[in-house]
CSV table of C-alpha atoms in Angstrom, one decimal:
chain,number,residue,atom,x,y,z
A,203,UNK,CA,-36.4,-3.5,-32.0
A,204,UNK,CA,-35.9,-5.1,-34.9
A,205,UNK,CA,-32.6,-6.2,-37.0
A,206,UNK,CA,-31.7,-6.4,-40.0
A,207,UNK,CA,-33.2,-9.9,-42.0
A,208,UNK,CA,-35.7,-9.8,-38.9
A,209,UNK,CA,-37.5,-13.2,-41.0
A,210,UNK,CA,-34.5,-14.9,-40.8
A,211,UNK,CA,-33.2,-14.0,-37.3
A,212,UNK,CA,-37.2,-14.8,-35.9
A,213,UNK,CA,-36.6,-18.1,-36.3
A,214,UNK,CA,-32.8,-18.6,-36.0
A,215,UNK,CA,-32.9,-17.4,-32.8
A,216,UNK,CA,-36.2,-19.8,-31.8
A,217,UNK,CA,-33.8,-22.9,-33.4
A,218,UNK,CA,-30.7,-21.7,-30.8
A,219,UNK,CA,-33.2,-21.8,-28.0
A,220,UNK,CA,-33.9,-25.4,-28.8
A,221,UNK,CA,-30.0,-26.2,-28.0
A,222,UNK,CA,-28.6,-27.2,-25.1
A,223,UNK,CA,-27.3,-23.5,-24.8
A,224,UNK,CA,-30.7,-22.9,-23.6
A,225,UNK,CA,-32.2,-26.7,-22.3
A,226,UNK,CA,-29.0,-27.3,-20.1
A,227,UNK,CA,-29.8,-23.8,-18.8
A,228,UNK,CA,-26.5,-22.2,-19.7
A,229,UNK,CA,-27.7,-18.9,-20.3
A,230,UNK,CA,-31.3,-17.4,-20.4
A,231,UNK,CA,-33.9,-16.9,-22.9
A,232,UNK,CA,-33.0,-13.0,-22.7
A,233,UNK,CA,-29.1,-13.8,-22.8
A,234,UNK,CA,-29.6,-15.7,-25.6
A,235,UNK,CA,-31.5,-12.9,-27.7
A,236,UNK,CA,-28.8,-10.4,-26.2
A,237,UNK,CA,-25.8,-12.6,-27.8
A,238,UNK,CA,-28.1,-13.4,-30.9
A,239,UNK,CA,-28.5,-9.5,-31.5
A,240,UNK,CA,-24.9,-9.3,-31.5
A,241,UNK,CA,-23.7,-12.2,-33.4
A,242,UNK,CA,-26.4,-12.0,-35.9
A,243,UNK,CA,-25.5,-7.7,-36.3
A,244,UNK,CA,-21.7,-8.9,-36.4
A,245,UNK,CA,-22.4,-11.2,-39.6
A,246,UNK,CA,-23.9,-7.9,-41.9
A,247,UNK,CA,-21.0,-6.2,-40.8
A,248,UNK,CA,-18.8,-9.2,-41.6
A,249,UNK,CA,-20.8,-9.6,-44.8
A,250,UNK,CA,-20.2,-5.6,-46.1
A,251,UNK,CA,-16.5,-5.8,-45.0
A,252,UNK,CA,-15.6,-9.1,-46.4
A,253,UNK,CA,-14.0,-10.1,-42.8
A,254,UNK,CA,-14.5,-10.6,-39.2
A,255,UNK,CA,-14.6,-7.2,-37.0
A,256,UNK,CA,-13.9,-6.6,-33.9
A,257,UNK,CA,-17.0,-6.4,-32.2
A,258,UNK,CA,-18.0,-10.2,-33.5
A,259,UNK,CA,-14.8,-11.6,-32.8
A,260,UNK,CA,-15.9,-9.9,-28.9
A,261,UNK,CA,-19.2,-11.6,-29.7
A,262,UNK,CA,-17.5,-15.2,-30.1
A,263,UNK,CA,-14.7,-14.9,-27.2
A,264,UNK,CA,-17.7,-14.5,-24.9
A,265,UNK,CA,-19.9,-16.9,-26.1
A,266,UNK,CA,-17.0,-19.5,-26.6
A,267,UNK,CA,-15.5,-18.7,-23.4
A,268,UNK,CA,-19.3,-19.1,-21.4
A,269,UNK,CA,-19.7,-22.3,-23.2
A,270,UNK,CA,-16.7,-24.1,-21.4
A,271,UNK,CA,-17.2,-22.7,-18.2
A,272,UNK,CA,-20.2,-24.2,-18.4
A,273,UNK,CA,-18.6,-27.1,-19.3
A,274,UNK,CA,-20.8,-27.5,-22.9
A,275,UNK,CA,-18.5,-29.6,-25.2
A,276,UNK,CA,-17.2,-28.0,-28.3
A,277,UNK,CA,-19.5,-29.4,-30.6
A,278,UNK,CA,-22.5,-27.6,-28.3
A,279,UNK,CA,-20.6,-24.4,-27.9
A,280,UNK,CA,-20.5,-23.4,-32.4
A,281,UNK,CA,-23.8,-24.8,-32.5
A,282,UNK,CA,-25.0,-21.4,-31.3
A,283,UNK,CA,-22.8,-20.0,-33.9
A,284,UNK,CA,-23.4,-22.8,-36.5
A,285,UNK,CA,-27.3,-23.2,-36.9
A,286,UNK,CA,-27.8,-20.2,-38.6
A,287,UNK,CA,-26.3,-21.7,-41.7
A,288,UNK,CA,-29.3,-22.3,-43.0
A,289,UNK,CA,-31.0,-18.5,-41.9
A,290,UNK,CA,-28.1,-17.4,-43.5
A,291,UNK,CA,-28.7,-17.5,-46.7
A,292,UNK,CA,-32.0,-14.9,-46.2
A,293,UNK,CA,-30.1,-12.8,-44.3
A,294,UNK,CA,-28.7,-10.5,-47.2
A,295,UNK,CA,-30.4,-10.6,-50.5
A,296,UNK,CA,-28.1,-10.3,-53.3
A,297,UNK,CA,-24.7,-10.8,-51.3
A,298,UNK,CA,-22.8,-13.7,-52.7
A,299,UNK,CA,-23.6,-16.7,-50.6
A,300,UNK,CA,-20.3,-18.1,-51.0
A,301,UNK,CA,-18.7,-15.3,-48.8
A,302,UNK,CA,-21.1,-15.5,-46.1
A,303,UNK,CA,-20.3,-19.4,-45.6
A,304,UNK,CA,-17.1,-18.8,-45.8
A,305,UNK,CA,-17.7,-15.8,-42.6
A,306,UNK,CA,-19.6,-18.6,-41.0
A,307,UNK,CA,-17.2,-21.1,-40.9
A,308,UNK,CA,-14.4,-18.3,-39.7
A,309,UNK,CA,-16.6,-17.3,-37.0
A,310,UNK,CA,-16.9,-21.4,-36.3
A,311,UNK,CA,-12.9,-22.1,-36.0
A,312,UNK,CA,-12.9,-18.6,-34.1
A,313,UNK,CA,-15.1,-20.1,-31.7
A,314,UNK,CA,-13.5,-23.3,-31.4
A,315,UNK,CA,-10.0,-21.4,-30.7
A,316,UNK,CA,-11.0,-19.3,-28.5
A,317,UNK,CA,-12.8,-22.4,-26.5
A,318,UNK,CA,-9.9,-24.5,-26.8
A,319,UNK,CA,-7.7,-21.7,-25.5
A,320,UNK,CA,-9.9,-20.6,-22.7
A,321,UNK,CA,-10.2,-24.7,-21.7
A,322,UNK,CA,-5.7,-24.6,-21.5
A,323,UNK,CA,-5.8,-21.2,-19.3
A,324,UNK,CA,-7.9,-23.3,-16.8
A,325,UNK,CA,-5.6,-26.4,-17.0
A,326,UNK,CA,-2.4,-24.0,-16.5
A,327,UNK,CA,-4.2,-22.6,-12.8
A,328,UNK,CA,-4.7,-26.4,-12.3
A,329,UNK,CA,-0.8,-26.7,-12.6
A,330,UNK,CA,0.1,-24.1,-11.0
A,331,UNK,CA,-2.3,-24.5,-8.1
A,332,UNK,CA,-1.3,-28.4,-8.3
A,333,UNK,CA,2.1,-26.8,-7.7
A,334,UNK,CA,1.9,-24.8,-4.6
A,335,UNK,CA,-0.1,-27.3,-2.8
A,336,UNK,CA,2.0,-29.6,-3.2
A,337,UNK,CA,5.2,-27.7,-1.4
A,338,UNK,CA,4.0,-26.4,2.1
A,339,UNK,CA,6.3,-24.8,3.8
A,340,UNK,CA,5.8,-25.1,7.7
A,341,UNK,CA,6.6,-23.4,10.7
A,342,UNK,CA,8.0,-26.4,12.6
A,343,UNK,CA,9.2,-24.0,15.8
A,344,UNK,CA,10.1,-20.8,16.8
A,345,UNK,CA,13.1,-19.9,14.4
A,346,UNK,CA,12.7,-23.1,12.3
A,347,UNK,CA,11.2,-23.9,9.5
A,348,UNK,CA,9.9,-27.8,7.7
A,349,UNK,CA,10.0,-28.1,3.7
A,350,UNK,CA,8.7,-31.8,2.9
A,351,UNK,CA,9.0,-31.7,-0.6
A,352,UNK,CA,7.1,-34.6,-2.5
A,353,UNK,CA,7.2,-34.8,-6.1
A,354,UNK,CA,9.5,-34.7,-9.5
A,355,UNK,CA,11.3,-31.1,-8.8
A,356,UNK,CA,12.0,-29.5,-11.8
A,357,UNK,CA,13.8,-26.6,-12.3
A,358,UNK,CA,10.4,-24.4,-12.2
A,359,UNK,CA,9.0,-25.7,-9.0
A,360,UNK,CA,12.3,-25.0,-7.4
A,361,UNK,CA,12.5,-21.8,-8.2
A,362,UNK,CA,8.8,-21.2,-7.0
A,363,UNK,CA,9.8,-23.0,-3.8
A,364,UNK,CA,12.9,-21.0,-3.3
A,365,UNK,CA,10.4,-18.4,-3.6
A,366,UNK,CA,8.3,-19.2,-1.2
A,367,UNK,CA,10.6,-20.6,1.7
A,368,UNK,CA,13.0,-17.1,1.3
A,369,UNK,CA,9.6,-15.2,1.6
A,370,UNK,CA,8.9,-17.2,4.6
A,371,UNK,CA,12.0,-17.0,5.9
A,372,UNK,CA,12.4,-13.2,5.6
A,373,UNK,CA,8.6,-13.0,6.9
A,374,UNK,CA,9.2,-15.5,10.5
A,375,UNK,CA,13.4,-14.7,11.0
A,376,UNK,CA,13.6,-18.5,10.8
A,377,UNK,CA,17.2,-19.4,11.3
A,378,UNK,CA,17.8,-22.8,10.0
A,379,UNK,CA,15.0,-24.3,7.6
A,380,UNK,CA,15.1,-28.4,7.1
A,381,UNK,CA,14.6,-29.4,3.7
A,382,UNK,CA,13.1,-33.1,3.2
A,383,UNK,CA,13.2,-34.7,0.5
A,384,UNK,CA,11.9,-38.1,1.2
A,385,UNK,CA,9.2,-37.4,-0.9
A,386,UNK,CA,11.5,-36.9,-4.4
A,387,UNK,CA,11.3,-39.8,-6.4
A,388,UNK,CA,14.7,-39.7,-8.4
A,389,UNK,CA,17.9,-37.5,-7.6
A,390,UNK,CA,19.6,-36.8,-10.0
A,391,UNK,CA,22.4,-34.0,-11.0
A,392,UNK,CA,20.2,-31.4,-11.8
A,393,UNK,CA,18.0,-31.9,-8.5
A,394,UNK,CA,21.4,-31.9,-6.8
A,395,UNK,CA,21.9,-28.2,-8.6
A,396,UNK,CA,18.4,-27.5,-7.7
A,397,UNK,CA,18.9,-28.4,-4.1
A,398,UNK,CA,22.8,-26.5,-3.9
A,399,UNK,CA,21.1,-23.6,-5.6
A,400,UNK,CA,18.5,-23.4,-2.7
A,401,UNK,CA,20.6,-24.1,0.0
A,402,UNK,CA,23.1,-20.9,-1.0
A,403,UNK,CA,19.4,-18.9,-1.6
A,404,UNK,CA,19.0,-19.6,1.8
A,405,UNK,CA,22.8,-19.0,3.5
A,406,UNK,CA,22.6,-15.8,1.4
A,407,UNK,CA,19.9,-14.4,3.3
A,408,UNK,CA,21.2,-15.6,7.3
A,409,UNK,CA,19.9,-19.1,7.4
A,410,UNK,CA,21.4,-22.2,7.5
A,411,UNK,CA,19.6,-25.4,5.2
A,412,UNK,CA,19.6,-28.7,6.2
A,413,UNK,CA,19.1,-31.3,4.0
A,414,UNK,CA,16.9,-34.4,5.4
A,415,UNK,CA,15.3,-37.7,4.0
A,416,UNK,CA,19.0,-39.1,2.0
A,417,UNK,CA,18.4,-42.6,1.8
A,418,UNK,CA,21.2,-45.2,1.4
A,419,UNK,CA,19.8,-45.4,-2.4
A,420,UNK,CA,20.2,-41.4,-3.2
A,421,UNK,CA,23.6,-41.6,-1.0
A,422,UNK,CA,24.3,-44.4,-3.7
A,423,UNK,CA,23.5,-42.5,-6.4
A,424,UNK,CA,25.3,-39.0,-5.7
A,425,UNK,CA,28.7,-40.6,-4.7
A,426,UNK,CA,28.4,-42.6,-7.7
A,427,UNK,CA,27.5,-39.5,-10.4
A,428,UNK,CA,30.0,-37.5,-8.3
A,429,UNK,CA,27.9,-34.7,-6.8
A,430,UNK,CA,29.4,-32.9,-4.2
A,431,UNK,CA,27.0,-32.0,-1.5
A,432,UNK,CA,29.6,-31.2,1.0
A,433,UNK,CA,28.3,-27.7,0.7
A,434,UNK,CA,25.3,-28.8,2.6
A,435,UNK,CA,24.0,-29.9,6.2
A,436,UNK,CA,22.9,-33.5,5.2
A,437,UNK,CA,20.9,-36.4,8.0
A,438,UNK,CA,18.9,-39.6,6.5
A,439,UNK,CA,16.0,-38.8,8.8
A,440,UNK,CA,14.3,-35.8,9.5
A,441,UNK,CA,14.0,-36.7,13.5
A,442,UNK,CA,18.2,-36.0,13.1
A,443,UNK,CA,17.7,-32.5,10.7
A,444,UNK,CA,15.3,-31.0,13.7
A,445,UNK,CA,17.5,-32.4,16.6
A,446,UNK,CA,20.3,-30.6,14.8
A,447,UNK,CA,18.1,-27.9,13.7
A,448,UNK,CA,17.2,-27.3,18.0
A,449,UNK,CA,20.7,-27.7,18.5
A,450,UNK,CA,22.1,-25.0,16.4
A,451,UNK,CA,19.1,-22.3,18.1
A,452,UNK,CA,21.0,-23.4,21.5
A,453,UNK,CA,18.0,-25.4,22.0
A,454,UNK,CA,17.0,-29.4,23.8
A,455,UNK,CA,13.7,-30.8,24.1
A,456,UNK,CA,14.1,-32.7,27.6
A,457,UNK,CA,11.5,-34.6,29.0
A,458,UNK,CA,9.2,-32.8,32.0
A,459,UNK,CA,10.4,-34.9,34.8
A,460,UNK,CA,14.1,-33.7,34.0
A,461,UNK,CA,13.2,-30.0,34.2
A,462,UNK,CA,10.8,-30.1,37.1
A,463,UNK,CA,14.0,-32.3,39.4
A,464,UNK,CA,16.6,-29.4,38.5
B,294,UNK,CA,27.5,9.4,-1.0
B,295,UNK,CA,23.8,10.4,0.8
B,296,UNK,CA,23.0,7.5,-1.0
B,297,UNK,CA,24.7,4.9,2.3
B,298,UNK,CA,24.7,6.0,6.1
B,299,UNK,CA,27.7,4.8,8.2
B,300,UNK,CA,27.2,4.5,11.8
B,301,UNK,CA,29.5,3.0,14.9
B,302,UNK,CA,27.8,1.3,18.0
B,303,UNK,CA,29.9,0.4,20.9
B,304,UNK,CA,32.6,-1.7,18.1
B,305,UNK,CA,30.1,-2.3,15.5
B,306,UNK,CA,30.7,-0.4,12.6
B,307,UNK,CA,26.7,-0.6,10.6
B,308,UNK,CA,26.9,0.9,6.7
B,309,UNK,CA,23.6,1.0,5.4
B,310,UNK,CA,22.9,0.8,1.2
B,311,UNK,CA,19.9,2.4,-0.1
B,312,UNK,CA,19.1,2.2,-3.3
B,313,UNK,CA,21.0,1.2,-6.0
B,314,UNK,CA,24.6,1.6,-6.3
B,315,UNK,CA,26.5,2.8,-9.5
B,316,UNK,CA,30.2,1.0,-9.9
B,317,UNK,CA,32.0,4.6,-9.7
B,318,UNK,CA,30.0,4.8,-5.9
B,319,UNK,CA,30.6,1.7,-4.6
B,320,UNK,CA,34.8,2.0,-4.9
B,321,UNK,CA,34.1,5.1,-2.6
B,322,UNK,CA,31.9,3.0,-0.6
B,323,UNK,CA,34.6,0.8,-0.2
B,324,UNK,CA,37.2,3.8,0.4
B,325,UNK,CA,34.7,5.4,3.0
B,326,UNK,CA,34.2,2.1,5.4
B,327,UNK,CA,37.4,0.5,5.5
B,328,UNK,CA,38.7,4.0,6.5
B,329,UNK,CA,36.5,4.2,9.6
B,330,UNK,CA,37.2,0.9,10.1
B,331,UNK,CA,40.8,2.0,11.1
B,332,UNK,CA,39.2,5.2,12.6
B,333,UNK,CA,37.0,3.7,15.1
B,334,UNK,CA,38.9,0.6,15.8
B,335,UNK,CA,35.9,-1.3,15.3
B,336,UNK,CA,35.6,-5.7,15.2
B,337,UNK,CA,32.6,-5.9,13.3
B,338,UNK,CA,31.0,-4.0,10.6
B,339,UNK,CA,27.0,-5.3,9.7
B,340,UNK,CA,26.1,-4.3,5.8
B,341,UNK,CA,22.8,-3.1,5.6
B,342,UNK,CA,21.2,-4.3,2.2
B,343,UNK,CA,17.2,-4.7,2.7
B,344,UNK,CA,16.5,-1.4,0.2
B,345,UNK,CA,18.5,-3.0,-2.3
B,346,UNK,CA,16.6,-4.2,-5.4
B,347,UNK,CA,19.7,-5.5,-7.4
B,348,UNK,CA,23.2,-6.9,-6.9
B,349,UNK,CA,25.2,-7.5,-9.9
B,350,UNK,CA,28.3,-9.2,-10.4
B,351,UNK,CA,30.4,-6.2,-10.1
B,352,UNK,CA,28.4,-4.9,-6.5
B,353,UNK,CA,28.8,-8.9,-5.3
B,354,UNK,CA,32.8,-8.3,-6.0
B,355,UNK,CA,33.2,-5.8,-4.5
B,356,UNK,CA,31.2,-7.1,-1.2
B,357,UNK,CA,33.0,-9.3,-1.3
B,358,UNK,CA,36.4,-8.2,-2.0
B,359,UNK,CA,35.6,-5.7,1.5
B,360,UNK,CA,34.6,-8.5,3.6
B,361,UNK,CA,37.9,-9.6,3.0
B,362,UNK,CA,40.0,-6.3,3.1
B,363,UNK,CA,38.1,-5.9,7.2
B,364,UNK,CA,39.6,-9.2,7.8
B,365,UNK,CA,42.8,-8.4,6.8
B,366,UNK,CA,42.4,-5.4,9.5
B,367,UNK,CA,41.2,-8.0,11.5
B,368,UNK,CA,37.3,-7.1,11.8
B,369,UNK,CA,34.6,-9.8,11.0
B,370,UNK,CA,31.8,-8.9,8.3
B,371,UNK,CA,28.1,-9.7,8.2
B,372,UNK,CA,25.8,-9.1,5.4
B,373,UNK,CA,22.3,-8.9,6.9
B,374,UNK,CA,18.8,-8.4,5.2
B,375,UNK,CA,18.9,-9.6,1.8
B,376,UNK,CA,15.7,-9.8,-0.6
B,377,UNK,CA,14.3,-12.7,-1.3
B,378,UNK,CA,14.2,-11.8,-5.0
B,379,UNK,CA,18.3,-10.5,-4.7
B,380,UNK,CA,19.3,-13.8,-3.4
B,381,UNK,CA,17.6,-15.8,-6.1
B,382,UNK,CA,18.9,-13.6,-8.6
B,383,UNK,CA,22.5,-13.6,-7.7
B,384,UNK,CA,22.0,-18.1,-7.0
B,385,UNK,CA,20.0,-18.0,-10.6
B,386,UNK,CA,22.8,-15.8,-12.0
B,387,UNK,CA,26.2,-18.4,-10.7
B,388,UNK,CA,27.3,-15.5,-8.7
B,389,UNK,CA,28.7,-15.6,-5.8
B,390,UNK,CA,29.1,-13.6,-2.9
B,391,UNK,CA,32.8,-15.5,-0.8
B,392,UNK,CA,33.8,-15.5,2.6
B,393,UNK,CA,30.6,-13.1,3.9
B,394,UNK,CA,28.8,-14.2,6.3
B,395,UNK,CA,25.3,-13.7,6.5
B,396,UNK,CA,22.5,-12.7,8.9
B,397,UNK,CA,18.9,-12.9,8.4
B,398,UNK,CA,18.5,-8.9,9.8
B,399,UNK,CA,20.2,-6.1,11.9
B,400,UNK,CA,18.9,-7.5,15.2
B,401,UNK,CA,20.4,-10.8,14.1
B,402,UNK,CA,23.6,-9.3,12.9
B,403,UNK,CA,24.6,-7.8,16.1
B,404,UNK,CA,23.5,-11.0,18.1
B,405,UNK,CA,25.8,-13.3,16.0
B,406,UNK,CA,29.2,-10.1,16.6
B,407,UNK,CA,28.3,-10.2,20.5
B,408,UNK,CA,29.0,-13.9,20.1
B,409,UNK,CA,25.4,-14.6,20.8
B,410,UNK,CA,25.4,-17.3,18.1
B,411,UNK,CA,27.2,-19.1,15.2
B,412,UNK,CA,26.5,-17.5,12.1
B,413,UNK,CA,25.1,-18.9,9.2
B,414,UNK,CA,28.2,-21.0,7.0
B,415,UNK,CA,29.9,-17.8,5.2
B,416,UNK,CA,29.7,-18.9,1.4
B,417,UNK,CA,31.8,-20.3,-0.6
B,418,UNK,CA,35.5,-21.9,-0.8
B,419,UNK,CA,36.4,-19.7,2.6
B,420,UNK,CA,33.4,-21.4,4.5
């Protein structure tokens, strides 16, 4: 199968096949030929229309995503396109060199753009994973859930925790939830507000929320800032919270000897 | 009112709301519940809302008003089965459904009304 400007295409392709794209095993020789052909034909189309056609954009997208997924640097990724530069002038005879060069630059920049976008997507996904990792909802006992909060609380995270917790409450019919804030470094009015919102949502479902991990420092801040937490049940350590939760469910932990004696 | 059903079991009235309710039928519903409380002489009312996908400020007020009216008539009201997403919307919008006790589901609500255990503290000032 031949393409237009075959005499320039073949040497270009062999140049591409010497780049990290092939030497680092990102794509196979056949794959470079397929991508190269698509790119080459796309450039032809671009030269006749004067702008980047959609098919070419698709090919460029494919190239950048492939590069970023396989840990090629931006330069190495763009090399696929920019390596065309010396050959492109032999591509179309009689065509203005300037136009082709401009189009090639545009294509290169486009590759960079998509490359960055796909990287950003990876970062976003990782952030999402991190959020989920850091907020487990634990089934502590029959009817009791525990949420140990670690790290800073912003509105997005609160929303996420709230959603996860509320769904868990419905799924497990848990009547009491213990929210432990020992791992939250700073509790300000905003965080307190988020906690109150969560408590209100839990109560709407028919559950109760106990906040534990209120250190002396947090207690002081709350009072000095005038934050009213009196509508939620609070305890200083989680142990007390668990005891209270069991009490609310009419349960208690007894010594083995006690139960056998009776 | 084909969207709701009101059933009396022992001395409890169970009101099941199905689908979203417009302002007019919400008013009618309130009337009907109050009439039934008198008619059946019940001591408790459970409003089951697990089918409700949206509770706006008007619906919220109707619910809390109805609960207060029922209390005046000497019975207790429990809201059961609110969906997580609905609860989040209510909280995010800053709506309050005051004076209504809540329960996880119908079973839970009946247990509370039987006096088996304390309900979740009621919402707002009244709690």
